[in-house]
């Protein structure tokens, strides 16, 4: 047990989270004293959407070696655990969404993850990235990074020319979220996970709900590009420049998809999670498949599931032959 907890404190991912949360508290103090919001916003959004979910993913799915896969599992954690738990606690027990309560729930989830990891592994699964792979990352993955830059560039250009959300219902949601940030209570239960997730992000980071809509949710939908990269690796096509370029170009060139990405609504959570659902639709990731299927996709995805199962069977049968 002692060795297990010593290994925890030595782990670079745990140390990163300790540093980030300490920096977050310092930035809150700076904000209160000077009115400068930038540091709280940066450390807050980094902690709530990246470093802490990545740690939970590392503890619960330590056999997932890919950094990108762990990141996707972290996104699942945010939308499939933290958001629904806050929604139901808020709805039935008036458990307010605040920095303190977000940290309390995060602490509970960390303890549960440590217990599960301890029972399963008996040692803390060390997180590491090979220095060699980091050094060659931008060379090896230049097409992937170009695709990511193009994704952000397309939507940044749209935002530059049209500094507004294209549909009126988005502004109605923003007003409800602003009230939710002020009171800590969800204002609308219809499609409540969407509002809850936005209130959590805005409350913890201090980012205006408008920019949560116009920047954060749009950035999260880059999961489309990340999943495309993982599928290329799965089918051993990453070294084929033409195939990689075509896959990324297809992901970037669907007009209706790009329009939906820019119009932040409840269905944008679907756009974020559906590619992840497709990637983890594999018996190797049974628990993730169950979580995504039961919480989000029963009402929406039956036609997609049937199509994907059919395509998967054709692919497997062609490999056998």
Coordinates of C-alpha atoms in Angstrom, one line a residue, residues 4-296:
X4 CA 1.5 2.2 -4.2
X5 CA 1.0 5.7 -2.9
X6 CA 4.7 6.6 -3.2
X7 CA 4.4 5.6 -6.9
X8 CA 1.3 7.9 -7.2
X9 CA 3.3 11.0 -6.0
X10 CA 6.2 10.1 -8.3
X11 CA 4.0 9.8 -11.4
X12 CA 4.5 12.7 -13.8
X13 CA 0.8 12.9 -14.6
X14 CA -0.1 13.2 -10.9
X15 CA 2.6 15.8 -10.4
X16 CA 1.2 17.7 -13.4
X17 CA -2.3 17.8 -11.9
X18 CA -0.9 18.9 -8.5
X19 CA 1.0 21.7 -10.3
X20 CA -2.1 22.7 -12.3
X21 CA -4.5 22.8 -9.4
X22 CA -2.0 24.8 -7.3
X23 CA -1.6 27.2 -10.2
X24 CA -5.4 27.4 -10.5
X25 CA -5.8 28.5 -6.9
X26 CA -3.0 31.1 -7.3
X27 CA -4.7 32.4 -10.4
X28 CA -8.0 32.7 -8.6
X29 CA -6.2 34.8 -5.9
X30 CA -4.7 36.9 -8.7
X31 CA -8.1 37.4 -10.3
X32 CA -9.6 38.5 -7.0
X33 CA -6.8 41.0 -6.4
X34 CA -6.2 42.4 -9.8
X35 CA -9.2 41.4 -12.0
X36 CA -7.0 39.6 -14.5
X37 CA -9.0 36.5 -15.7
X38 CA -6.6 35.0 -18.2
X39 CA -4.6 32.7 -15.8
X40 CA -7.7 31.3 -14.1
X41 CA -9.3 30.7 -17.4
X42 CA -6.2 28.9 -18.8
X43 CA -5.5 26.7 -15.8
X44 CA -9.2 26.1 -15.1
X45 CA -10.1 24.8 -18.6
X46 CA -6.8 22.8 -18.8
X47 CA -7.6 21.1 -15.5
X48 CA -11.3 20.4 -16.1
X49 CA -11.0 19.2 -19.7
X50 CA -7.5 17.8 -20.0
X51 CA -5.1 17.1 -17.1
X52 CA -7.6 15.6 -14.6
X53 CA -9.7 13.6 -17.1
X54 CA -6.4 12.3 -18.6
X55 CA -5.4 11.1 -15.1
X56 CA -8.8 9.4 -14.5
X57 CA -8.5 7.7 -18.0
X58 CA -4.9 6.6 -17.1
X59 CA -6.1 5.0 -13.8
X60 CA -9.2 3.2 -15.2
X61 CA -7.8 2.2 -18.6
X62 CA -4.1 1.8 -18.0
X63 CA -3.9 -0.8 -20.7
X64 CA -4.7 1.9 -23.3
X65 CA -1.2 2.9 -24.3
X66 CA -2.0 5.7 -26.8
X67 CA -2.0 9.2 -25.5
X68 CA -4.8 10.2 -27.9
X69 CA -7.0 7.3 -26.7
X70 CA -6.5 8.3 -23.1
X71 CA -7.5 11.9 -24.1
X72 CA -10.7 10.6 -25.7
X73 CA -11.5 8.5 -22.6
X74 CA -11.0 11.7 -20.6
X75 CA -13.6 13.5 -22.7
X76 CA -16.0 10.5 -22.1
X77 CA -15.3 11.0 -18.4
X78 CA -16.3 14.6 -18.5
X79 CA -19.5 14.1 -20.5
X80 CA -20.6 10.7 -19.2
X81 CA -19.7 11.0 -15.5
X82 CA -19.1 14.5 -14.2
X83 CA -21.9 16.1 -16.2
X84 CA -24.7 13.5 -15.5
X85 CA -23.8 13.3 -11.8
X86 CA -24.0 17.1 -11.4
X87 CA -27.2 17.2 -13.4
X88 CA -29.0 14.7 -11.1
X89 CA -27.5 16.0 -7.8
X90 CA -28.5 19.5 -8.9
X91 CA -32.0 18.5 -10.0
X92 CA -33.0 16.4 -7.0
X93 CA -30.8 17.8 -4.1
X94 CA -30.0 21.4 -5.3
X95 CA -26.3 20.5 -5.2
X96 CA -24.9 23.7 -6.7
X97 CA -22.4 23.8 -9.5
X98 CA -19.4 25.7 -8.0
X99 CA -15.7 25.5 -7.8
X100 CA -15.8 23.8 -4.4
X101 CA -18.4 21.2 -5.4
X102 CA -16.6 20.5 -8.7
X103 CA -13.4 19.8 -6.8
X104 CA -15.3 17.7 -4.2
X105 CA -16.8 15.5 -7.0
X106 CA -13.4 15.3 -8.7
X107 CA -11.8 14.2 -5.5
X108 CA -14.4 11.5 -5.0
X109 CA -13.9 10.3 -8.5
X110 CA -10.1 10.2 -8.0
X111 CA -10.4 8.1 -4.9
X112 CA -12.7 5.7 -6.6
X113 CA -10.3 5.4 -9.5
X114 CA -7.4 4.8 -7.2
X115 CA -9.3 2.1 -5.4
X116 CA -10.2 0.4 -8.7
X117 CA -6.7 0.7 -10.0
X118 CA -5.3 -0.7 -6.7
X119 CA -7.6 -3.7 -6.7
X120 CA -6.8 -4.5 -10.4
X121 CA -3.2 -3.6 -10.8
X122 CA -1.7 -3.7 -7.3
X123 CA 0.7 -1.1 -8.5
X124 CA 0.2 2.4 -9.7
X125 CA 0.3 2.3 -13.5
X126 CA 3.1 4.7 -14.4
X127 CA 2.4 7.3 -17.1
X128 CA 5.2 8.0 -19.5
X129 CA 5.8 9.3 -23.0
X130 CA 8.9 8.1 -24.8
X131 CA 11.3 11.0 -25.4
X132 CA 12.1 9.6 -28.8
X133 CA 8.4 9.6 -29.8
X134 CA 8.1 13.2 -28.6
X135 CA 11.1 14.3 -30.5
X136 CA 9.9 12.8 -33.8
X137 CA 6.2 13.6 -33.1
X138 CA 5.9 16.7 -35.4
X139 CA 7.8 15.0 -38.2
X140 CA 5.9 11.7 -38.1
X141 CA 2.5 13.4 -37.5
X142 CA 2.8 16.4 -39.7
X143 CA -0.3 15.5 -41.8
X144 CA -2.3 15.1 -38.6
X145 CA -1.2 18.5 -37.2
X146 CA -1.9 20.1 -40.5
X147 CA -5.4 18.6 -40.4
X148 CA -5.9 19.9 -36.9
X149 CA -4.7 23.4 -37.9
X150 CA -7.0 23.4 -40.9
X151 CA -9.9 22.4 -38.6
X152 CA -9.3 25.3 -36.2
X153 CA -8.5 27.6 -39.1
X154 CA -11.8 26.9 -40.9
X155 CA -13.8 27.7 -37.8
X156 CA -11.6 30.6 -36.8
X157 CA -12.2 32.2 -40.2
X158 CA -15.9 31.7 -39.7
X159 CA -15.8 33.3 -36.3
X160 CA -13.7 36.2 -37.6
X161 CA -16.3 37.1 -40.2
X162 CA -19.4 36.2 -38.2
X163 CA -18.9 37.1 -34.5
X164 CA -22.2 35.7 -33.5
X165 CA -23.9 32.4 -33.0
X166 CA -26.0 31.7 -36.2
X167 CA -29.2 30.6 -34.5
X168 CA -31.4 32.5 -31.9
X169 CA -31.9 29.4 -29.7
X170 CA -28.1 29.5 -28.9
X171 CA -28.6 32.9 -27.3
X172 CA -31.5 31.6 -25.2
X173 CA -29.2 28.8 -24.0
X174 CA -26.5 31.3 -23.2
X175 CA -28.9 33.4 -21.1
X176 CA -30.0 30.3 -19.1
X177 CA -26.3 29.2 -18.7
X178 CA -25.4 32.7 -17.4
X179 CA -28.2 32.4 -14.8
X180 CA -27.0 28.9 -13.9
X181 CA -23.4 30.2 -13.4
X182 CA -24.7 33.0 -11.1
X183 CA -27.0 30.7 -9.0
X184 CA -25.2 27.3 -9.4
X185 CA -28.6 25.8 -10.5
X186 CA -29.6 24.3 -13.8
X187 CA -32.3 26.5 -15.4
X188 CA -33.6 24.1 -18.0
X189 CA -33.9 20.3 -17.6
X190 CA -34.8 19.6 -21.3
X191 CA -31.6 18.3 -22.8
X192 CA -30.1 19.2 -19.4
X193 CA -26.7 17.5 -19.9
X194 CA -25.8 20.2 -22.4
X195 CA -26.5 23.1 -20.2
X196 CA -24.9 21.3 -17.2
X197 CA -21.7 20.7 -19.1
X198 CA -21.5 24.4 -20.2
X199 CA -22.3 25.7 -16.6
X200 CA -19.5 23.4 -15.2
X201 CA -17.0 24.7 -17.7
X202 CA -17.9 28.4 -17.2
X203 CA -18.2 28.2 -13.4
X204 CA -14.8 26.5 -12.9
X205 CA -12.8 28.4 -15.5
X206 CA -14.5 31.8 -15.3
X207 CA -14.8 31.8 -19.1
X208 CA -17.9 33.7 -20.4
X209 CA -20.6 31.2 -21.6
X210 CA -20.5 32.9 -25.0
X211 CA -16.9 31.8 -25.5
X212 CA -17.6 28.4 -24.1
X213 CA -20.0 28.1 -27.0
X214 CA -17.9 29.9 -29.6
X215 CA -14.5 28.4 -28.7
X216 CA -14.5 25.5 -26.3
X217 CA -17.3 23.4 -27.8
X218 CA -16.0 24.0 -31.3
X219 CA -12.5 22.9 -30.2
X220 CA -13.8 19.8 -28.5
X221 CA -15.4 18.7 -31.9
X222 CA -11.8 18.2 -33.2
X223 CA -12.5 14.7 -31.9
X224 CA -13.5 14.0 -35.5
X225 CA -9.9 14.6 -36.6
X226 CA -8.4 12.7 -33.6
X227 CA -10.6 9.7 -34.3
X228 CA -9.7 9.8 -38.0
X229 CA -6.0 9.6 -37.0
X230 CA -6.7 6.6 -34.7
X231 CA -8.6 4.8 -37.4
X232 CA -5.7 5.4 -39.8
X233 CA -3.4 3.8 -37.2
X234 CA -5.8 0.9 -36.6
X235 CA -5.9 0.0 -40.3
X236 CA -2.1 0.7 -40.7
X237 CA -2.6 3.6 -43.1
X238 CA -0.6 6.3 -41.2
X239 CA 2.4 5.9 -43.4
X240 CA 0.3 6.3 -46.6
X241 CA 0.4 10.0 -47.2
X242 CA -2.3 10.0 -49.9
X243 CA -4.8 7.9 -47.8
X244 CA -4.2 10.0 -44.7
X245 CA -4.7 13.2 -46.6
X246 CA -7.9 12.0 -48.2
X247 CA -9.4 10.8 -44.9
X248 CA -8.6 14.2 -43.2
X249 CA -9.9 16.1 -46.3
X250 CA -13.2 14.2 -46.1
X251 CA -13.5 15.0 -42.4
X252 CA -12.9 18.6 -43.1
X253 CA -14.9 19.1 -46.3
X254 CA -18.5 18.1 -45.3
X255 CA -20.4 21.5 -45.4
X256 CA -23.3 20.5 -43.3
X257 CA -21.0 19.1 -40.6
X258 CA -19.0 22.3 -40.5
X259 CA -22.1 24.4 -40.2
X260 CA -23.4 22.2 -37.3
X261 CA -20.0 22.5 -35.6
X262 CA -20.3 26.3 -35.6
X263 CA -23.9 26.3 -34.3
X264 CA -23.4 25.2 -30.7
X265 CA -26.5 23.4 -29.6
X266 CA -27.2 20.2 -27.5
X267 CA -26.5 18.0 -30.6
X268 CA -22.9 19.2 -30.6
X269 CA -22.2 16.8 -27.7
X270 CA -23.3 14.1 -30.1
X271 CA -20.8 15.4 -32.7
X272 CA -18.1 15.3 -30.1
X273 CA -18.9 11.8 -28.8
X274 CA -20.2 9.9 -31.8
X275 CA -16.7 9.5 -33.5
X276 CA -15.3 8.4 -30.1
X277 CA -18.2 5.9 -29.8
X278 CA -17.3 4.5 -33.3
X279 CA -13.7 4.1 -32.4
X280 CA -14.3 2.3 -29.1
X281 CA -16.9 0.1 -30.7
X282 CA -14.7 -2.9 -30.0
X283 CA -14.8 -5.8 -27.5
X284 CA -11.4 -4.7 -26.3
X285 CA -13.1 -1.6 -24.8
X286 CA -16.3 -3.2 -23.5
X287 CA -16.8 -0.9 -20.6
X288 CA -16.4 2.2 -22.6
X289 CA -18.8 0.8 -25.2
X290 CA -21.4 0.1 -22.5
X291 CA -21.0 3.6 -21.0
X292 CA -21.4 5.4 -24.3
X293 CA -24.2 3.2 -25.5
X294 CA -26.4 3.3 -22.3
X295 CA -26.0 6.9 -21.4
X296 CA -26.1 8.7 -24.8

